[in-house]
Amino acid sequence: MVVVIVRIRPGVPTSLAAFCASDYSEGSSPKIWGFPNYEINALRDSDFIGGPDEEGRKFHSKPNKYHHGQSYYTNYGGNYQNYHHGHYQSSHQQVQVPIYQSPITKPPPPQESTDRIISVCYLTMDEKCNRLFTMDNGHLYYYHNTTYLIKNPTLTVIGIPSNGCKTRNFPIIRLAEFPDSIAARGSYGFMVSTLDYQESGSCDDLFVYIANAFSSYLTVYDYKNDDFWYFDHETFFPVIAESHFVFDRTYYYDLPLGMYSIALGYADKYGDRTAYYTTVASTAQYKVSTRVLKDRRRSPTNYNNDDFSIMGHRGCGHESCRTAIDYAHGVMFYAEVQSNQIRCWKINKPLNPDNVDVVYESDDLLYGINIFIDSWGYLWFHTCYIPILFTSDEPLNLQNINSRTFRMRVTDAIRGTICEDE
């Protein structure tokens, strides 16, 4: 089991960690270790000004405070340049609104090896080729409106050998660092990597799609040719009017995040798929063919006007940051960020609130931030206290359960819903 610990506060010794499930019995409390090792996850003396024993050491790079520009407010829902950002008033709390726009600051020249992991938000398990894909942002997000840039974002690929739990040897297969031309557009905000294998079936014949939720653009990585390009489109931006959220019925905050992740549909006779995507601050869903995304010549805006299109809306209050598709039943699942629900939609039906159903609901399901389906037919979803960490400087209450992971069979999840097979 590999887990992520995002470096949102000081004192995190490793951003990737793991434990071997076979070493523990059900109900026990596993001890995690740095994955693939502590060394590659460690911050180093070269990241700081001053020696290791000097008090109050500072990073080489200056802190980058996110600010807003005119282009940020132009999005598919309209132009919100006059939208007032300040404090969101509520009867419970008053939270300063963070405005996200990635810094354009070059990291210092590396003084040590760049083969390292700074801060990871998500994992993508490649069960086809026994690899783990992680998107390292290269930033330390220590306070809610300030980041420190250590290195350019990097797509890191780690091998998962069958005897890994015994040997504790998990090789680094590839570290694909983003070129400056793309990182300069906004290097913080890369979250989820989506894998698109081609017809040859080779582990190298692969395209990886990575959205930047803060700067609202989509990067494509051609694994076979080790090449990057990106796309811009108005549907990648958040709808500011839908960026007001409530966490645990008491914590009110704004999170104007754009395109977060992609879920891929079935392949057609040419090997192309429908790429379904949403923005966090919106209840709409959009689509584009991977035929467009895989064509470097169409980047960044050399596509037809109708290549990116809206599919429909899921209903008020049902914003989602992650989706997953079960190919055995043709069902998409949504991890929703404020409804305390996991919901489903049969992808062969029109997308509207009448065709979306609830598969799980609980007061413990706070901020569904991750969801995926494994090869055994299990639906996994995960919740955490990210809203408090990202939108304030408040520490976590360690007496609370701040993170939960759920699992259920897909067949059980859709039973009795409109997503069940007809």
C-alpha atoms as one frame of an Amber mdcrd trajectory, in Angstrom:
protein
   0.000   0.000   0.000   1.502   3.315  -1.101   0.245   6.552   0.434   0.821
  10.247  -0.220   1.675  12.882   2.371   1.551  16.268   0.656   4.095  18.785
   1.966   1.523  21.405   2.956   3.127  21.994   6.365   6.741  21.850   7.604
   8.002  18.645   9.182   6.980  16.012   6.605   9.941  13.601   6.298   8.689
  11.841   3.173   5.997  12.721   0.615   5.649   9.110  -0.550   5.304   6.345
   2.017   4.309   2.673   2.029   3.683  -0.419   4.073   3.327  -4.077   3.133
  -0.272  -5.105   3.774   0.679  -8.763   4.210   2.764  -7.830   7.272  -0.280
  -6.672   9.231  -3.544  -8.141  10.381  -6.907  -6.467   9.875  -7.550  -3.752
  12.424  -3.864  -3.171  13.180  -1.967   0.108  12.769   0.729  -0.284  10.093
   4.027   1.568  10.295   4.908   3.331   7.052   8.356   3.871   5.567   9.701
   6.267   2.947   8.903   5.104  -0.589  10.807   4.077  -2.595  13.257   5.270
   0.081  13.756   8.201   2.435  16.781   9.599   0.605  14.930  10.511  -2.584
  12.158  12.184  -0.542  14.445  14.192   1.722  14.918  17.946   1.642  18.625
  18.740   1.365  21.046  21.344   2.626  21.331  22.731  -0.902  17.646  23.761
  -0.726  18.464  26.250   2.017  20.621  29.261   2.686  22.904  28.581   5.603
  24.355  25.475   7.189  22.369  22.577   8.653  22.883  23.843  12.233  21.864
  27.430  11.554  18.585  28.442  13.165  15.809  29.861  11.027  17.279  28.689
   7.730  15.577  30.039   4.609  14.993  28.504   1.217  17.033  29.576  -1.789
  13.920  30.518  -3.723  11.826  33.411  -2.506   8.261  32.689  -1.422   5.765
  33.143  -4.232   2.479  34.666  -3.191  -0.382  33.754  -5.487  -2.071  36.725
  -7.050  -4.855  37.163  -9.520  -4.689  38.612 -13.001  -7.353  39.601 -15.485
  -7.052  36.367 -17.460  -7.878  34.298 -14.369 -11.502  35.389 -14.328 -12.293
  34.531 -17.939 -13.902  31.106 -17.965 -16.618  29.087 -19.601 -19.275  30.405
 -17.243 -18.638  34.052 -18.166 -16.289  36.875 -17.321 -16.061  37.493 -13.571
 -13.539  40.333 -13.506 -15.779  42.287 -11.157 -16.218  39.410  -8.722 -15.152
  40.624  -5.272 -12.461  38.524  -3.621 -11.901  39.325   0.002 -13.714  37.544
   2.780 -16.522  35.068   2.383 -19.036  35.941   5.117 -20.790  33.281   7.091
 -22.321  32.864  10.510 -19.653  30.319  11.420 -16.276  31.465  10.201 -14.621
  34.103   8.111 -12.000  32.683   5.771  -9.577  34.669   3.652 -10.035  33.666
   0.028  -6.882  32.300  -1.622  -6.342  33.288  -5.234  -4.283  30.776  -7.155
  -1.961  31.644  -9.986   1.271  29.742 -10.224   4.538  31.603  -9.792   7.033
  31.989 -12.602  10.200  31.669 -10.578  13.150  29.577 -11.702  14.623  27.274
  -9.065  18.290  27.733  -8.158  20.881  25.703 -10.061  20.917  22.221  -8.565
  23.788  21.591  -6.197  22.955  17.944  -5.788  21.224  15.214  -7.790  17.830
  16.208  -9.192  16.608  12.608  -8.816  14.273  13.407  -5.980  10.666  13.805
  -4.874   9.530  17.060  -3.235   5.742  16.933  -2.905   3.220  14.557  -4.466
  -0.570  14.914  -4.359  -1.790  11.759  -6.140  -0.725   8.317  -7.277  -1.709
   6.441 -10.418  -1.159   2.697 -10.220  -0.349   1.127 -13.577  -1.499  -2.463
 -13.123  -0.779  -3.247 -16.764   2.977  -2.763 -16.442   3.439  -2.844 -12.640
   4.465   0.781 -12.325   3.491   3.679 -10.119   3.097   7.143 -11.707   3.386
  10.165  -9.434   3.217  13.860 -10.272   5.764  15.770  -8.193   4.941  19.487
  -8.122   8.433  20.415  -6.941   6.982  22.923  -4.456   6.625  23.265  -0.714
   3.195  24.708   0.019   3.874  25.638   3.626   1.254  28.337   4.141  -2.072
  28.880   2.473  -0.975  31.560   0.020   2.777  30.988  -0.249   4.885  28.335
  -1.943   8.591  27.635  -2.270   9.769  26.349  -5.627  12.527  23.754  -5.243
  12.578  22.276  -8.744  10.500  21.995 -11.894   7.501  19.626 -11.796   8.460
  16.047 -12.600   6.512  12.965 -13.654   8.092  10.161 -11.637   7.646   6.497
 -12.580   8.528   3.807 -10.032   8.685   0.061 -10.659   6.591  -2.273  -8.459
   8.292  -5.710  -8.617   6.436  -8.710  -7.249   9.087  -9.244  -4.544   9.247
  -5.570  -3.577   7.897  -6.088  -0.067  10.700  -8.553   0.617  13.570  -6.639
  -0.947  12.303  -3.077  -0.349  13.820  -2.327  -3.734  11.535  -0.245  -5.949
  13.512   1.128  -8.901  13.020   4.590 -10.364  12.140   3.907 -14.007  11.842
   7.480 -15.215  11.994  11.075 -14.010  10.494  13.243 -16.752  11.047  16.875
 -15.776   8.699  19.443 -17.297  10.425  21.831 -19.708  10.681  25.488 -18.713
   8.332  26.467 -21.545   5.486  24.592 -19.828   6.484  25.024 -16.180   6.591
  28.802 -16.638   2.859  28.799 -17.427   2.186  27.707 -13.861   4.272  25.011
 -12.244   2.187  24.458  -9.115  -1.173  22.755  -9.467  -0.296  19.557 -11.341
  -2.313  16.835  -9.662  -3.404  13.636 -11.392  -1.799  11.648 -14.207  -4.124
   9.698 -16.520  -2.605   6.857 -18.575  -3.680   6.259 -22.181  -2.139   3.078
 -23.643  -2.095   2.703 -27.399  -3.040  -0.271 -29.571   0.442  -1.832 -29.617
   0.090  -2.695 -25.933   3.728  -1.807 -25.273   4.535  -0.315 -21.875   6.308
   2.522 -23.683   3.525   3.270 -26.173   1.691   5.556 -23.820   0.353   9.091
 -23.492  -0.045  10.696 -20.063  -2.539  13.531 -19.478  -1.870  15.892 -16.561
  -4.134  18.829 -15.720  -3.016  21.926 -13.838  -5.874  22.862 -11.519  -4.452
  26.233 -10.453  -3.415  27.575 -13.867  -6.098  25.711 -15.848  -4.235  24.071
 -18.692  -3.673  20.481 -19.797  -0.250  18.912 -20.385   0.302  15.855 -22.579
   3.393  13.686 -22.144   4.397  11.328 -24.946   6.113   8.588 -22.972   7.525
   6.828 -26.022   9.211   9.947 -27.423   9.833  11.707 -24.088   8.076  14.857
 -25.264   5.708  17.387 -23.665   3.080  19.769 -25.059   0.025  21.521 -23.652
  -3.511  22.701 -24.489  -5.481  25.777 -23.545  -9.274  26.004 -23.587 -11.907
  28.072 -21.823 -13.588  24.980 -20.364 -10.471  24.256 -18.282 -11.160  27.300
 -16.076 -13.218  27.349 -12.864 -16.634  28.935 -12.765 -16.083  31.465 -10.011
 -19.789  31.613  -9.114 -19.589  27.881  -8.250 -16.387  28.052  -6.218 -18.033
  28.595  -2.802 -17.862  25.440  -0.688 -18.884  24.205   2.746 -16.771  21.680
   4.623 -18.295  19.635   7.429 -21.298  22.023   7.499 -19.280  24.631   9.437
 -16.244  25.684   7.427 -16.988  28.049   4.545 -14.305  28.728   1.972 -13.623
  29.518  -1.682 -11.586  27.152  -3.846 -11.564  28.352  -7.470  -9.834  25.293
  -8.912 -10.018  24.478 -12.604  -9.546  21.256 -14.542  -8.333  18.597 -12.121
  -8.270  15.202 -13.778  -9.385  13.142 -16.779 -11.247   9.837 -17.068 -11.019
   7.888 -20.324 -13.897   6.118 -22.066 -13.828   3.095 -24.351 -11.412   2.930
 -27.299 -12.903   3.186 -30.797 -11.675   1.270 -33.860  -8.841   3.778 -34.268
  -7.677   3.445 -30.666  -8.986   6.872 -29.652 -11.067   7.488 -26.537 -13.364
  10.113 -25.121 -11.549  12.086 -22.431 -14.099  13.202 -19.817 -13.087  16.090
 -17.582 -14.536  18.442 -14.992 -13.364  21.517 -13.137 -13.588  21.480  -9.351
 -15.430  24.807  -9.278 -18.253  23.703 -11.577 -20.961  21.048 -11.824 -20.533
  20.762 -15.592 -18.756  17.975 -17.425 -16.904  18.250 -20.720 -15.303  15.971
 -23.258 -12.629  15.890 -25.958 -11.298  13.051 -28.095  -7.830  11.786 -27.291
  -7.261  11.969 -31.030  -6.948  15.720 -30.502  -4.817  15.498 -27.364  -2.314
  13.066 -28.917  -1.691  15.316 -31.913   1.126  17.693 -31.010   0.334  19.833
 -34.081  -2.975  20.883 -32.491  -1.243  22.292 -29.418  -1.917  24.670 -27.782
  -4.984  26.039 -29.627  -4.787  24.680 -33.189  -7.965  22.640 -32.863 -11.506
  22.989 -34.154 -14.007  24.993 -32.146 -16.156  21.941 -31.434 -13.322  19.595
 -30.358 -13.944  20.527 -26.706 -17.623  20.405 -25.775 -19.947  20.369 -22.783
 -21.887  17.193 -21.975 -24.226  18.426 -19.255 -24.509  19.242 -15.557 -24.711
  16.992 -12.486 -26.810  19.331 -10.347 -26.339  22.162  -7.868 -23.924  21.444
  -5.009 -22.362  18.412  -6.701 -18.884  19.660  -7.570 -16.299  16.903  -8.026
 -12.519  16.758  -8.311 -12.027  13.101  -9.290 -13.894  10.601 -11.436 -13.384
   6.947 -12.335 -14.971   4.733 -14.998 -15.837   1.062 -14.534 -15.598  -0.485
 -18.009 -17.408  -3.692 -17.035 -20.644  -1.755 -16.436 -20.052   1.496 -18.335
 -20.443   3.611 -15.204 -18.642   6.765 -14.117 -18.244   7.450 -10.393 -17.805
  10.903  -8.870 -15.942  11.792  -5.668 -17.787  14.928  -4.583 -16.238  17.655
  -2.486 -19.135  18.914  -0.339 -22.190  16.666  -0.686 -20.839  13.800   1.507
 -21.713  11.488  -1.390 -20.231   9.213  -4.019 -22.464   9.280  -7.098 -22.672
   7.430 -10.403 -23.709   8.036 -14.017 -24.251   5.538 -16.841 -22.082   7.004
 -19.592 -24.387   5.894 -22.422 -27.162   8.130 -21.065 -27.511  11.932 -21.297
 -25.775  13.705 -18.437 -28.333  15.513 -16.278 -29.363  15.324 -12.600 -32.067
  12.726 -13.347 -29.449  10.261 -14.619 -27.048  10.623 -11.688 -27.591   8.515
  -8.564 -26.068   8.100  -5.092 -24.057   4.929  -4.396 -22.728   5.902  -0.953
 -23.510   8.654   1.537 -22.117   9.285   5.009 -21.272  12.139   7.378 -17.764
  10.644   7.446 -17.427  11.226   3.704 -15.889  14.686   4.045 -14.353  16.145
   0.875 -14.026  13.212  -1.504 -10.632  13.891  -3.020  -9.773  10.601  -4.692
 -11.515   7.682  -6.360 -10.365   4.753  -8.485 -11.274   1.194  -9.480  -8.817
  -1.680  -9.225  -8.508  -4.776 -11.402 -10.462  -6.887  -8.882 -13.607  -4.810
  -9.325 -13.332  -2.748  -6.131 -14.244   0.920  -5.982 -11.897   2.867  -3.684
 -12.508   6.418  -2.481 -10.693   8.689  -0.082 -11.517  11.750   2.015  -9.339
  14.224   3.892  -9.159  17.654   5.532  -7.504  19.349   2.532  -9.859  22.405
   2.656  -8.553  23.419   6.059  -4.934  22.857   5.046  -5.133  24.645   1.698
  -7.233  27.655   2.679  -5.853  28.539   6.108  -2.821  28.247   8.351  -4.755
  26.314  10.972  -3.085  23.138  12.255  -4.906  19.846  12.052  -6.587  18.593
  15.187  -4.698  15.347  15.723  -7.439  14.084  18.018  -9.720  13.818  14.980
  -9.658  11.278  12.176  -8.442  13.541   9.376  -8.300  11.026   6.550 -10.404
   8.020   5.602 -10.217   5.410   2.850 -13.284   3.373   1.798 -13.663   0.296
  -0.400 -16.675  -1.478  -1.860 -17.353  -3.737  -4.819 -18.609  -1.946  -7.913
 -21.480  -4.425  -8.228 -22.589  -3.604  -4.666 -22.199   0.123  -5.279 -24.550
   0.266  -8.273 -27.079  -2.300  -7.047 -30.513  -0.699  -6.815 -29.424   2.526
  -8.547 -30.164   3.812 -12.031 -26.578   2.877 -12.871 -27.306  -0.847 -12.469
 -27.237  -2.968 -15.637 -30.617  -3.077 -17.322
